[in-house]
Amino acid sequence: MKAATECLLRTNPARPRTRLPIRNSSFESSYQFRNASVRRRGPSDPPSKLPKSVRDSPISSSRRGVWAPKTRLAVGAIFLGSLIYSMLASPLQSVPERTEAPSIADLDNRRKRESGVTSNSPMRLRMESFIKEQQELFVRELEKVDGGKFGRDTWRRPAGGEGTSCVLQDGRVFEKAGVNTSVVYGTLPRPAIAKMRVNHKALDPDIDSLEFFAAGLSMVLHPQNPMAPTVHLNYRYFETMDKNGEDKAWWFGGGTDLTPSYLFEEDVIHFHRTIKEACDKHDRRYYPRFKEWCDKYFFIPHRGETRGVGGIFFDDLDEEEKDREELFSFVQHLLRAFLPSYLPIIEKRKDMSYGPREKEWQQVRRGRYVEFNLVHDRGTSFGLNTPGARVESILMSLPLTARWMYMHEPEKGSKEERLVGVLKKPVEWI
């Protein structure tokens, strides 16, 4: 580059500048202004074609002889450009472009664009696809019940992942209803890995961090009518991976449970029976085992009662339980069992009559619901402590309204007291 510059300079040696006589400053300004509108002409242009005021100017006559140096400058510039191009195009001068390796989320997005999601796709993509399908189905069917429309809020995480929160508030049937999907890619720090090894020995305790993937569908429905029960559902898949996206450990979790303010035994029996039928397709031990787990999990220690009348709950089901395909099929059957388990109940109770007393009791019971979710629920705690988590989606499960009354106790022999009796001592419904 230096030699090229020197070559260019040699083609344009410095020349002594001729001091031009300037008659007065006003003439020079007038000339410069007028000359700006005159077409540039070469030395071959006859002077007669120039305007007389310019032709007679000493400035004009002296400038007509400066064409050759400009030519040499142009030739030098072309030479310099050619030399620079040659230097840049030379393999010896090329610098390889530095790019970061694509993330696992990037690789998964490429797989989905190029091949779609099939039975041969990684489990994380199959679970993601299935929960999104179920979300669409649930929203359509619940809109038929309520008559209103869910609002949709779609979000993306910079580190990888996305989600859609579908929420209906102040509807005709549902005071608040939320159906959320979330897909999260991230990195587990060493303390989190150590904690997870309690239930997953396959995790390497000597690594400082580990890639993870989590996908889940969660739903909570809080009806307007106190006679209609609140219902909760959540099914999820968790996976840890190496840098290439190969899974290292995986597990499924989830469950569904019913939380009435007023007890209708036939409703609870129908709900539990539908779930049991789905469980029995895979293992007849599942329902009693996961029903007991649900009663223990949704217990509010400071109140000495369960949140509701139960359902099923399980977590950390991995290869020690059954193979991954079997557990995925199990979760699929449970999700497909939700609408048959709940829609007949809401259709039966949504238009029942009630008064201020029943509404007040519903608000008190919703206060218990809030207490459990914010103090004891592991899913809420995990979500709120995940960097970059979306708080609005996590707290979607909370009711729109609730009530805390000081030293409130239900009347003896009342329907409200009957419910509390069941909550303090869980029942085997089927």
CSV table of C-alpha atoms in Angstrom, one decimal:
chain,number,residue,atom,x,y,z
A,1,MET,CA,0.0,0.0,0.0
A,2,LYS,CA,2.9,2.4,0.8
A,3,ALA,CA,4.6,1.6,-2.5
A,4,ALA,CA,1.4,2.3,-4.4
A,5,THR,CA,1.0,5.6,-2.7
A,6,GLU,CA,4.5,6.6,-3.5
A,7,CYS,CA,3.9,5.6,-7.2
A,8,LEU,CA,0.9,7.8,-7.3
A,9,LEU,CA,2.8,10.7,-5.8
A,10,ARG,CA,5.6,10.2,-8.4
A,11,THR,CA,3.2,10.6,-11.2
A,12,ASN,CA,2.1,14.0,-9.8
A,13,PRO,CA,5.3,16.0,-8.9
A,14,ALA,CA,4.7,19.2,-7.2
A,15,ARG,CA,4.6,22.2,-9.5
A,16,PRO,CA,5.1,25.8,-8.6
A,17,ARG,CA,1.8,27.5,-8.4
A,18,THR,CA,1.4,30.6,-10.5
A,19,ARG,CA,-0.1,33.5,-8.6
A,20,LEU,CA,-2.9,34.8,-10.7
A,21,PRO,CA,-3.7,38.4,-10.8
A,22,ILE,CA,-7.0,39.2,-9.2
A,23,ARG,CA,-8.4,42.6,-10.1
A,24,ASN,CA,-10.8,42.7,-7.2
A,25,SER,CA,-12.7,40.3,-4.8
A,26,SER,CA,-16.1,41.1,-6.2
A,27,PHE,CA,-15.0,40.1,-9.7
A,28,GLU,CA,-13.7,36.8,-8.4
A,29,SER,CA,-16.9,36.0,-6.6
A,30,SER,CA,-18.9,36.9,-9.6
A,31,TYR,CA,-16.8,34.7,-11.8
A,32,GLN,CA,-17.0,31.7,-9.5
A,33,PHE,CA,-20.7,32.0,-9.3
A,34,ARG,CA,-21.2,32.3,-13.0
A,35,ASN,CA,-18.7,29.7,-13.9
A,36,ALA,CA,-20.5,27.1,-11.8
A,37,SER,CA,-23.3,27.0,-14.4
A,38,VAL,CA,-20.9,26.6,-17.4
A,39,ARG,CA,-20.2,23.2,-18.8
A,40,ARG,CA,-16.7,21.9,-18.2
A,41,ARG,CA,-14.8,22.1,-21.5
A,42,GLY,CA,-11.6,20.5,-22.7
A,43,PRO,CA,-8.6,22.3,-24.2
A,44,SER,CA,-9.9,21.6,-27.7
A,45,ASP,CA,-13.0,23.8,-27.2
A,46,PRO,CA,-12.6,27.0,-29.1
A,47,PRO,CA,-12.5,30.1,-26.9
A,48,SER,CA,-15.2,31.6,-29.1
A,49,LYS,CA,-17.8,29.2,-27.5
A,50,LEU,CA,-17.1,30.4,-24.1
A,51,PRO,CA,-19.0,33.4,-22.7
A,52,LYS,CA,-17.1,36.6,-23.4
A,53,SER,CA,-16.9,37.6,-19.7
A,54,VAL,CA,-15.2,34.3,-19.1
A,55,ARG,CA,-13.1,34.2,-22.3
A,56,ASP,CA,-11.5,37.5,-21.5
A,57,SER,CA,-10.8,36.7,-17.8
A,58,PRO,CA,-7.2,36.0,-16.9
A,59,ILE,CA,-8.4,33.3,-14.6
A,60,SER,CA,-10.1,31.5,-17.4
A,61,SER,CA,-7.1,31.7,-19.7
A,62,SER,CA,-4.8,30.3,-17.1
A,63,ARG,CA,-7.1,27.4,-16.1
A,64,ARG,CA,-7.5,26.2,-19.6
A,65,GLY,CA,-4.0,24.8,-19.4
A,66,VAL,CA,-4.4,22.6,-16.3
A,67,TRP,CA,-6.0,19.6,-18.0
A,68,ALA,CA,-2.8,17.4,-18.3
A,69,PRO,CA,-2.1,17.3,-14.5
A,70,LYS,CA,-5.7,16.1,-13.9
A,71,THR,CA,-5.2,13.4,-16.5
A,72,ARG,CA,-2.1,12.2,-14.7
A,73,LEU,CA,-4.0,12.2,-11.4
A,74,ALA,CA,-6.8,10.0,-12.9
A,75,VAL,CA,-4.3,7.6,-14.3
A,76,GLY,CA,-2.5,7.4,-11.0
A,77,ALA,CA,-5.8,6.8,-9.2
A,78,ILE,CA,-6.7,3.9,-11.6
A,79,PHE,CA,-3.3,2.4,-11.0
A,80,LEU,CA,-3.7,2.7,-7.2
A,81,GLY,CA,-7.1,1.1,-7.3
A,82,SER,CA,-5.8,-1.8,-9.4
A,83,LEU,CA,-2.9,-2.4,-7.0
A,84,ILE,CA,-5.2,-2.2,-3.9
A,85,TYR,CA,-7.6,-4.7,-5.5
A,86,SER,CA,-4.7,-7.0,-6.3
A,87,MET,CA,-3.5,-6.9,-2.8
A,88,LEU,CA,-6.9,-7.5,-1.3
A,89,ALA,CA,-7.7,-10.3,-3.7
A,90,SER,CA,-4.5,-12.2,-2.9
A,91,PRO,CA,-5.0,-15.4,-0.9
A,92,LEU,CA,-2.0,-14.3,1.3
A,93,GLN,CA,-3.9,-11.3,2.4
A,94,SER,CA,-7.3,-12.8,3.1
A,95,VAL,CA,-8.5,-13.0,6.7
A,96,PRO,CA,-10.9,-15.8,7.6
A,97,GLU,CA,-14.2,-14.6,9.0
A,98,ARG,CA,-14.8,-15.4,12.6
A,99,THR,CA,-18.3,-16.6,13.4
A,100,GLU,CA,-19.8,-18.1,16.5
A,101,ALA,CA,-21.1,-21.7,16.5
A,102,PRO,CA,-24.9,-21.8,16.2
A,103,SER,CA,-26.8,-22.4,19.4
A,104,ILE,CA,-28.9,-25.4,20.1
A,105,ALA,CA,-32.0,-23.3,19.6
A,106,ASP,CA,-30.6,-22.2,16.2
A,107,LEU,CA,-30.0,-25.8,15.2
A,108,ASP,CA,-33.5,-26.8,16.3
A,109,ASN,CA,-35.1,-24.0,14.4
A,110,ARG,CA,-33.2,-25.0,11.3
A,111,ARG,CA,-34.4,-28.6,11.7
A,112,LYS,CA,-38.0,-27.4,11.9
A,113,ARG,CA,-37.6,-25.2,8.8
A,114,GLU,CA,-35.9,-27.9,6.7
A,115,SER,CA,-37.6,-31.1,7.8
A,116,GLY,CA,-40.6,-30.2,10.0
A,117,VAL,CA,-41.3,-32.3,13.1
A,118,THR,CA,-41.7,-36.0,12.6
A,119,SER,CA,-41.5,-39.2,14.8
A,120,ASN,CA,-37.8,-39.2,14.1
A,121,SER,CA,-37.2,-35.6,15.4
A,122,PRO,CA,-35.7,-35.0,18.9
A,123,MET,CA,-38.1,-35.5,21.7
A,124,ARG,CA,-37.9,-31.8,22.6
A,125,LEU,CA,-39.3,-30.8,19.2
A,126,ARG,CA,-42.0,-33.4,19.3
A,127,MET,CA,-43.1,-32.3,22.8
A,128,GLU,CA,-43.1,-28.6,21.7
A,129,SER,CA,-45.2,-29.4,18.6
A,130,PHE,CA,-47.8,-31.5,20.6
A,131,ILE,CA,-48.3,-28.9,23.4
A,132,LYS,CA,-48.9,-26.2,20.8
A,133,GLU,CA,-51.5,-28.3,19.1
A,134,GLN,CA,-53.3,-28.9,22.4
A,135,GLN,CA,-53.2,-25.3,23.3
A,136,GLU,CA,-55.0,-24.4,20.1
A,137,LEU,CA,-57.6,-27.1,20.8
A,138,PHE,CA,-58.2,-26.0,24.4
A,139,VAL,CA,-58.6,-22.4,23.4
A,140,ARG,CA,-61.2,-23.2,20.7
A,141,GLU,CA,-63.3,-25.4,23.0
A,142,LEU,CA,-63.2,-23.0,25.9
A,143,GLU,CA,-64.2,-20.1,23.6
A,144,LYS,CA,-67.3,-22.1,22.7
A,145,VAL,CA,-68.2,-22.4,26.4
A,146,ASP,CA,-67.6,-18.8,27.3
A,147,GLY,CA,-68.6,-17.0,24.1
A,148,GLY,CA,-65.6,-14.7,24.4
A,149,LYS,CA,-62.2,-14.6,22.8
A,150,PHE,CA,-58.8,-15.3,24.3
A,151,GLY,CA,-56.2,-12.6,23.9
A,152,ARG,CA,-52.9,-13.8,22.6
A,153,ASP,CA,-49.5,-12.7,23.8
A,154,THR,CA,-46.5,-14.2,22.0
A,155,TRP,CA,-43.0,-13.7,23.4
A,156,ARG,CA,-39.4,-14.8,22.5
A,157,ARG,CA,-36.3,-15.2,24.7
A,158,PRO,CA,-33.0,-13.8,23.3
A,159,ALA,CA,-31.2,-16.9,24.6
A,160,GLY,CA,-33.6,-19.2,22.8
A,161,GLY,CA,-37.2,-20.2,23.1
A,162,GLU,CA,-40.7,-18.7,22.9
A,163,GLY,CA,-44.1,-18.9,24.2
A,164,THR,CA,-47.7,-17.9,23.8
A,165,SER,CA,-50.0,-16.8,26.6
A,166,CYS,CA,-53.7,-17.1,25.8
A,167,VAL,CA,-55.7,-15.3,28.4
A,168,LEU,CA,-59.4,-14.5,28.8
A,169,GLN,CA,-60.5,-12.1,31.5
A,170,ASP,CA,-64.0,-11.0,32.7
A,171,GLY,CA,-65.7,-13.5,30.4
A,172,ARG,CA,-69.3,-14.6,30.6
A,173,VAL,CA,-68.3,-18.0,32.2
A,174,PHE,CA,-64.7,-17.5,33.2
A,175,GLU,CA,-63.5,-14.6,35.4
A,176,LYS,CA,-60.0,-15.5,34.3
A,177,ALA,CA,-58.8,-18.3,32.1
A,178,GLY,CA,-55.2,-18.9,30.9
A,179,VAL,CA,-53.7,-21.4,28.5
A,180,ASN,CA,-49.9,-21.0,28.2
A,181,THR,CA,-47.2,-22.7,26.3
A,182,SER,CA,-43.5,-22.0,27.0
A,183,VAL,CA,-40.3,-23.3,25.3
A,184,VAL,CA,-37.1,-22.4,27.0
A,185,TYR,CA,-33.4,-23.0,26.1
A,186,GLY,CA,-30.8,-22.0,28.7
A,187,THR,CA,-27.8,-23.0,30.8
A,188,LEU,CA,-27.9,-24.6,34.2
A,189,PRO,CA,-25.2,-23.4,36.6
A,190,ARG,CA,-23.3,-25.9,38.8
A,191,PRO,CA,-25.5,-25.4,41.9
A,192,ALA,CA,-28.6,-26.2,39.9
A,193,ILE,CA,-27.0,-29.3,38.5
A,194,ALA,CA,-26.0,-30.5,41.9
A,195,LYS,CA,-29.6,-30.1,43.1
A,196,MET,CA,-31.0,-32.0,40.2
A,197,ARG,CA,-28.6,-34.9,40.7
A,198,VAL,CA,-30.7,-35.9,43.8
A,199,ASN,CA,-33.3,-37.3,41.4
A,200,HIS,CA,-31.1,-37.7,38.3
A,201,LYS,CA,-27.8,-39.5,38.9
A,202,ALA,CA,-27.0,-39.4,35.1
A,203,LEU,CA,-26.0,-35.8,35.5
A,204,ASP,CA,-22.3,-35.2,35.6
A,205,PRO,CA,-21.4,-33.5,38.9
A,206,ASP,CA,-18.0,-32.3,37.7
A,207,ILE,CA,-19.2,-29.8,35.0
A,208,ASP,CA,-19.6,-26.1,35.7
A,209,SER,CA,-22.6,-25.6,33.4
A,210,LEU,CA,-25.0,-27.6,31.2
A,211,GLU,CA,-27.4,-26.7,28.4
A,212,PHE,CA,-31.1,-27.4,29.1
A,213,PHE,CA,-34.4,-27.3,27.3
A,214,ALA,CA,-37.9,-27.1,29.0
A,215,ALA,CA,-41.3,-27.1,27.3
A,216,GLY,CA,-44.7,-27.1,29.0
A,217,LEU,CA,-48.4,-26.5,28.7
A,218,SER,CA,-50.1,-24.9,31.7
A,219,MET,CA,-53.7,-24.0,32.1
A,220,VAL,CA,-55.8,-22.5,34.9
A,221,LEU,CA,-59.5,-21.8,34.7
A,222,HIS,CA,-61.3,-19.6,37.3
A,223,PRO,CA,-65.0,-19.5,36.6
A,224,GLN,CA,-67.4,-16.7,37.6
A,225,ASN,CA,-69.9,-18.9,39.2
A,226,PRO,CA,-68.9,-20.1,42.7
A,227,MET,CA,-70.7,-23.5,42.0
A,228,ALA,CA,-68.2,-24.2,39.1
A,229,PRO,CA,-64.8,-25.5,40.2
A,230,THR,CA,-61.4,-24.0,39.3
A,231,VAL,CA,-59.2,-26.4,37.4
A,232,HIS,CA,-55.5,-26.6,36.9
A,233,LEU,CA,-53.4,-28.5,34.4
A,234,ASN,CA,-49.7,-28.6,33.6
A,235,TYR,CA,-47.6,-31.1,31.6
A,236,ARG,CA,-43.9,-30.5,30.9
A,237,TYR,CA,-40.7,-32.0,29.5
A,238,PHE,CA,-37.2,-31.2,30.7
A,239,GLU,CA,-33.9,-32.2,29.0
A,240,THR,CA,-30.2,-31.5,29.5
A,241,MET,CA,-27.9,-31.5,26.5
A,242,ASP,CA,-24.3,-31.2,25.5
A,243,LYS,CA,-23.1,-28.4,23.2
A,244,ASN,CA,-24.2,-30.4,20.1
A,245,GLY,CA,-27.7,-30.8,21.3
A,246,GLU,CA,-27.4,-34.5,22.2
A,247,ASP,CA,-29.5,-35.2,25.3
A,248,LYS,CA,-27.8,-36.2,28.6
A,249,ALA,CA,-30.8,-36.6,30.9
A,250,TRP,CA,-34.5,-36.1,30.5
A,251,TRP,CA,-37.8,-36.4,32.4
A,252,PHE,CA,-41.5,-35.7,32.2
A,253,GLY,CA,-43.7,-34.1,34.9
A,254,GLY,CA,-47.2,-32.7,35.3
A,255,GLY,CA,-50.7,-33.4,36.5
A,256,THR,CA,-54.2,-31.9,36.8
A,257,ASP,CA,-56.4,-31.1,39.8
A,258,LEU,CA,-59.8,-29.8,40.7
A,259,THR,CA,-60.5,-27.0,43.2
A,260,PRO,CA,-64.2,-26.4,44.0
A,261,SER,CA,-65.6,-23.8,46.3
A,262,TYR,CA,-68.7,-26.0,46.7
A,263,LEU,CA,-68.6,-29.8,46.7
A,264,PHE,CA,-70.6,-31.8,44.2
A,265,GLU,CA,-69.4,-35.3,44.6
A,266,GLU,CA,-70.6,-36.5,41.2
A,267,ASP,CA,-68.3,-33.9,39.6
A,268,VAL,CA,-65.3,-35.0,41.5
A,269,ILE,CA,-65.9,-38.6,40.8
A,270,HIS,CA,-66.3,-37.9,37.1
A,271,PHE,CA,-63.1,-35.9,37.0
A,272,HIS,CA,-61.1,-38.6,38.8
A,273,ARG,CA,-62.6,-41.5,36.8
A,274,THR,CA,-61.6,-39.8,33.5
A,275,ILE,CA,-58.1,-39.4,34.6
A,276,LYS,CA,-57.9,-42.9,35.9
A,277,GLU,CA,-59.0,-44.3,32.5
A,278,ALA,CA,-56.1,-42.4,30.8
A,279,CYS,CA,-53.6,-43.7,33.4
A,280,ASP,CA,-54.8,-47.3,33.1
A,281,LYS,CA,-53.9,-47.4,29.4
A,282,HIS,CA,-50.3,-47.3,30.5
A,283,ASP,CA,-50.0,-48.7,34.0
A,284,ARG,CA,-52.8,-49.5,36.5
A,285,ARG,CA,-50.5,-48.5,39.3
A,286,TYR,CA,-50.3,-44.9,38.0
A,287,TYR,CA,-53.6,-43.5,39.2
A,288,PRO,CA,-53.4,-44.5,42.9
A,289,ARG,CA,-49.7,-43.6,43.0
A,290,PHE,CA,-50.1,-40.2,41.4
A,291,LYS,CA,-53.3,-39.4,43.1
A,292,GLU,CA,-51.6,-39.8,46.5
A,293,TRP,CA,-48.7,-37.7,45.2
A,294,CYS,CA,-51.2,-35.0,44.2
A,295,ASP,CA,-52.8,-34.9,47.7
A,296,LYS,CA,-49.4,-34.5,49.3
A,297,TYR,CA,-48.0,-32.0,46.8
A,298,PHE,CA,-51.0,-29.6,46.9
A,299,PHE,CA,-51.1,-29.5,50.7
A,300,ILE,CA,-51.0,-26.1,52.4
A,301,PRO,CA,-49.0,-26.7,55.6
A,302,HIS,CA,-49.8,-23.4,57.3
A,303,ARG,CA,-53.6,-24.0,56.8
A,304,GLY,CA,-53.5,-27.8,57.4
A,305,GLU,CA,-55.6,-28.5,54.3
A,306,THR,CA,-55.2,-29.3,50.6
A,307,ARG,CA,-55.7,-26.8,47.9
A,308,GLY,CA,-58.6,-28.7,46.3
A,309,VAL,CA,-60.0,-32.2,45.9
A,310,GLY,CA,-57.0,-33.5,44.0
A,311,GLY,CA,-56.4,-35.3,40.8
A,312,ILE,CA,-52.9,-36.6,39.8
A,313,PHE,CA,-49.4,-35.2,40.1
A,314,PHE,CA,-46.0,-36.6,39.1
A,315,ASP,CA,-42.5,-35.4,38.4
A,316,ASP,CA,-39.1,-36.6,37.3
A,317,LEU,CA,-40.4,-39.6,35.3
A,318,ASP,CA,-37.3,-40.8,33.4
A,319,GLU,CA,-35.7,-43.9,32.0
A,320,GLU,CA,-35.9,-45.5,35.5
A,321,GLU,CA,-39.7,-45.4,35.2
A,322,LYS,CA,-40.2,-46.4,31.5
A,323,ASP,CA,-38.7,-45.6,28.2
A,324,ARG,CA,-39.1,-42.1,26.8
A,325,GLU,CA,-41.6,-43.1,24.0
A,326,GLU,CA,-43.9,-44.8,26.5
A,327,LEU,CA,-43.8,-41.8,28.9
A,328,PHE,CA,-44.5,-39.4,26.0
A,329,SER,CA,-47.5,-41.4,25.0
A,330,PHE,CA,-48.7,-41.3,28.6
A,331,VAL,CA,-48.5,-37.5,28.7
A,332,GLN,CA,-50.3,-37.3,25.4
A,333,HIS,CA,-53.2,-39.4,26.7
A,334,LEU,CA,-53.5,-37.3,29.8
A,335,LEU,CA,-53.6,-34.1,27.9
A,336,ARG,CA,-56.3,-35.5,25.6
A,337,ALA,CA,-58.3,-36.6,28.6
A,338,PHE,CA,-58.7,-33.0,30.0
A,339,LEU,CA,-61.6,-31.7,27.9
A,340,PRO,CA,-63.7,-34.9,28.6
A,341,SER,CA,-62.9,-34.6,32.3
A,342,TYR,CA,-63.9,-30.9,32.7
A,343,LEU,CA,-66.3,-29.7,30.1
A,344,PRO,CA,-69.3,-31.7,31.3
A,345,ILE,CA,-68.7,-30.2,34.8
A,346,ILE,CA,-68.5,-26.6,33.7
A,347,GLU,CA,-71.5,-27.0,31.4
A,348,LYS,CA,-73.5,-28.3,34.3
A,349,ARG,CA,-72.5,-25.6,36.9
A,350,LYS,CA,-71.9,-22.4,35.0
A,351,ASP,CA,-75.5,-21.1,35.1
A,352,MET,CA,-76.5,-22.2,38.6
A,353,SER,CA,-77.9,-19.5,40.9
A,354,TYR,CA,-75.9,-18.0,43.7
A,355,GLY,CA,-75.8,-15.0,46.0
A,356,PRO,CA,-73.4,-12.7,47.9
A,357,ARG,CA,-72.6,-15.4,50.5
A,358,GLU,CA,-71.5,-17.9,47.9
A,359,LYS,CA,-69.4,-15.3,46.1
A,360,GLU,CA,-67.7,-14.3,49.3
A,361,TRP,CA,-66.8,-17.9,50.1
A,362,GLN,CA,-65.4,-18.4,46.6
A,363,GLN,CA,-63.2,-15.4,47.2
A,364,VAL,CA,-61.9,-16.8,50.5
A,365,ARG,CA,-61.1,-20.1,48.8
A,366,ARG,CA,-59.2,-18.3,46.0
A,367,GLY,CA,-57.1,-16.7,48.7
A,368,ARG,CA,-56.0,-20.2,49.7
A,369,TYR,CA,-55.2,-20.9,46.1
A,370,VAL,CA,-53.0,-17.8,45.9
A,371,GLU,CA,-51.2,-18.8,49.2
A,372,PHE,CA,-50.2,-22.2,47.8
A,373,ASN,CA,-49.1,-20.9,44.5
A,374,LEU,CA,-46.9,-18.2,45.8
A,375,VAL,CA,-45.5,-20.0,48.9
A,376,HIS,CA,-45.3,-23.7,48.0
A,377,ASP,CA,-45.6,-24.3,44.3
A,378,ARG,CA,-42.3,-25.6,42.8
A,379,GLY,CA,-43.2,-24.6,39.3
A,380,THR,CA,-43.9,-21.0,40.3
A,381,SER,CA,-40.7,-20.9,42.3
A,382,PHE,CA,-38.6,-22.3,39.4
A,383,GLY,CA,-40.1,-19.9,36.9
A,384,LEU,CA,-39.6,-16.8,39.0
A,385,ASN,CA,-36.0,-17.8,39.7
A,386,THR,CA,-35.1,-18.5,36.0
A,387,PRO,CA,-33.1,-15.7,34.5
A,388,GLY,CA,-35.1,-13.9,31.8
A,389,ALA,CA,-38.4,-15.6,32.8
A,390,ARG,CA,-41.6,-13.9,31.9
A,391,VAL,CA,-43.3,-13.0,35.2
A,392,GLU,CA,-46.7,-12.2,33.6
A,393,SER,CA,-47.0,-15.7,32.2
A,394,ILE,CA,-45.9,-17.4,35.4
A,395,LEU,CA,-48.4,-15.5,37.5
A,396,MET,CA,-51.2,-16.2,35.0
A,397,SER,CA,-52.4,-19.0,37.4
A,398,LEU,CA,-53.5,-16.5,40.0
A,399,PRO,CA,-57.2,-15.6,40.1
A,400,LEU,CA,-58.4,-12.1,39.0
A,401,THR,CA,-59.9,-11.6,42.5
A,402,ALA,CA,-59.4,-13.1,45.9
A,403,ARG,CA,-60.3,-12.3,49.6
A,404,TRP,CA,-58.6,-12.6,53.0
A,405,MET,CA,-61.0,-12.3,55.9
A,406,TYR,CA,-59.5,-12.1,59.4
A,407,MET,CA,-60.3,-15.3,61.5
A,408,HIS,CA,-62.9,-16.4,59.1
A,409,GLU,CA,-64.5,-19.8,59.9
A,410,PRO,CA,-67.4,-21.5,58.0
A,411,GLU,CA,-70.7,-22.0,59.9
A,412,LYS,CA,-71.2,-25.4,61.6
A,413,GLY,CA,-73.1,-27.8,59.4
A,414,SER,CA,-72.9,-25.6,56.3
A,415,LYS,CA,-71.9,-26.5,52.8
A,416,GLU,CA,-68.8,-24.5,53.3
A,417,GLU,CA,-67.8,-26.5,56.3
A,418,ARG,CA,-68.4,-29.8,54.5
A,419,LEU,CA,-65.8,-28.8,51.8
A,420,VAL,CA,-63.2,-27.9,54.5
A,421,GLY,CA,-63.7,-31.3,56.1
A,422,VAL,CA,-62.8,-33.0,52.8
A,423,LEU,CA,-59.8,-30.7,52.3
A,424,LYS,CA,-58.4,-31.6,55.7
A,425,LYS,CA,-58.7,-35.3,55.1
A,426,PRO,CA,-58.4,-36.3,51.4
A,427,VAL,CA,-61.0,-38.8,50.1
A,428,GLU,CA,-60.5,-41.8,47.8
A,429,TRP,CA,-63.1,-40.9,45.2
A,430,ILE,CA,-63.1,-44.0,43.1
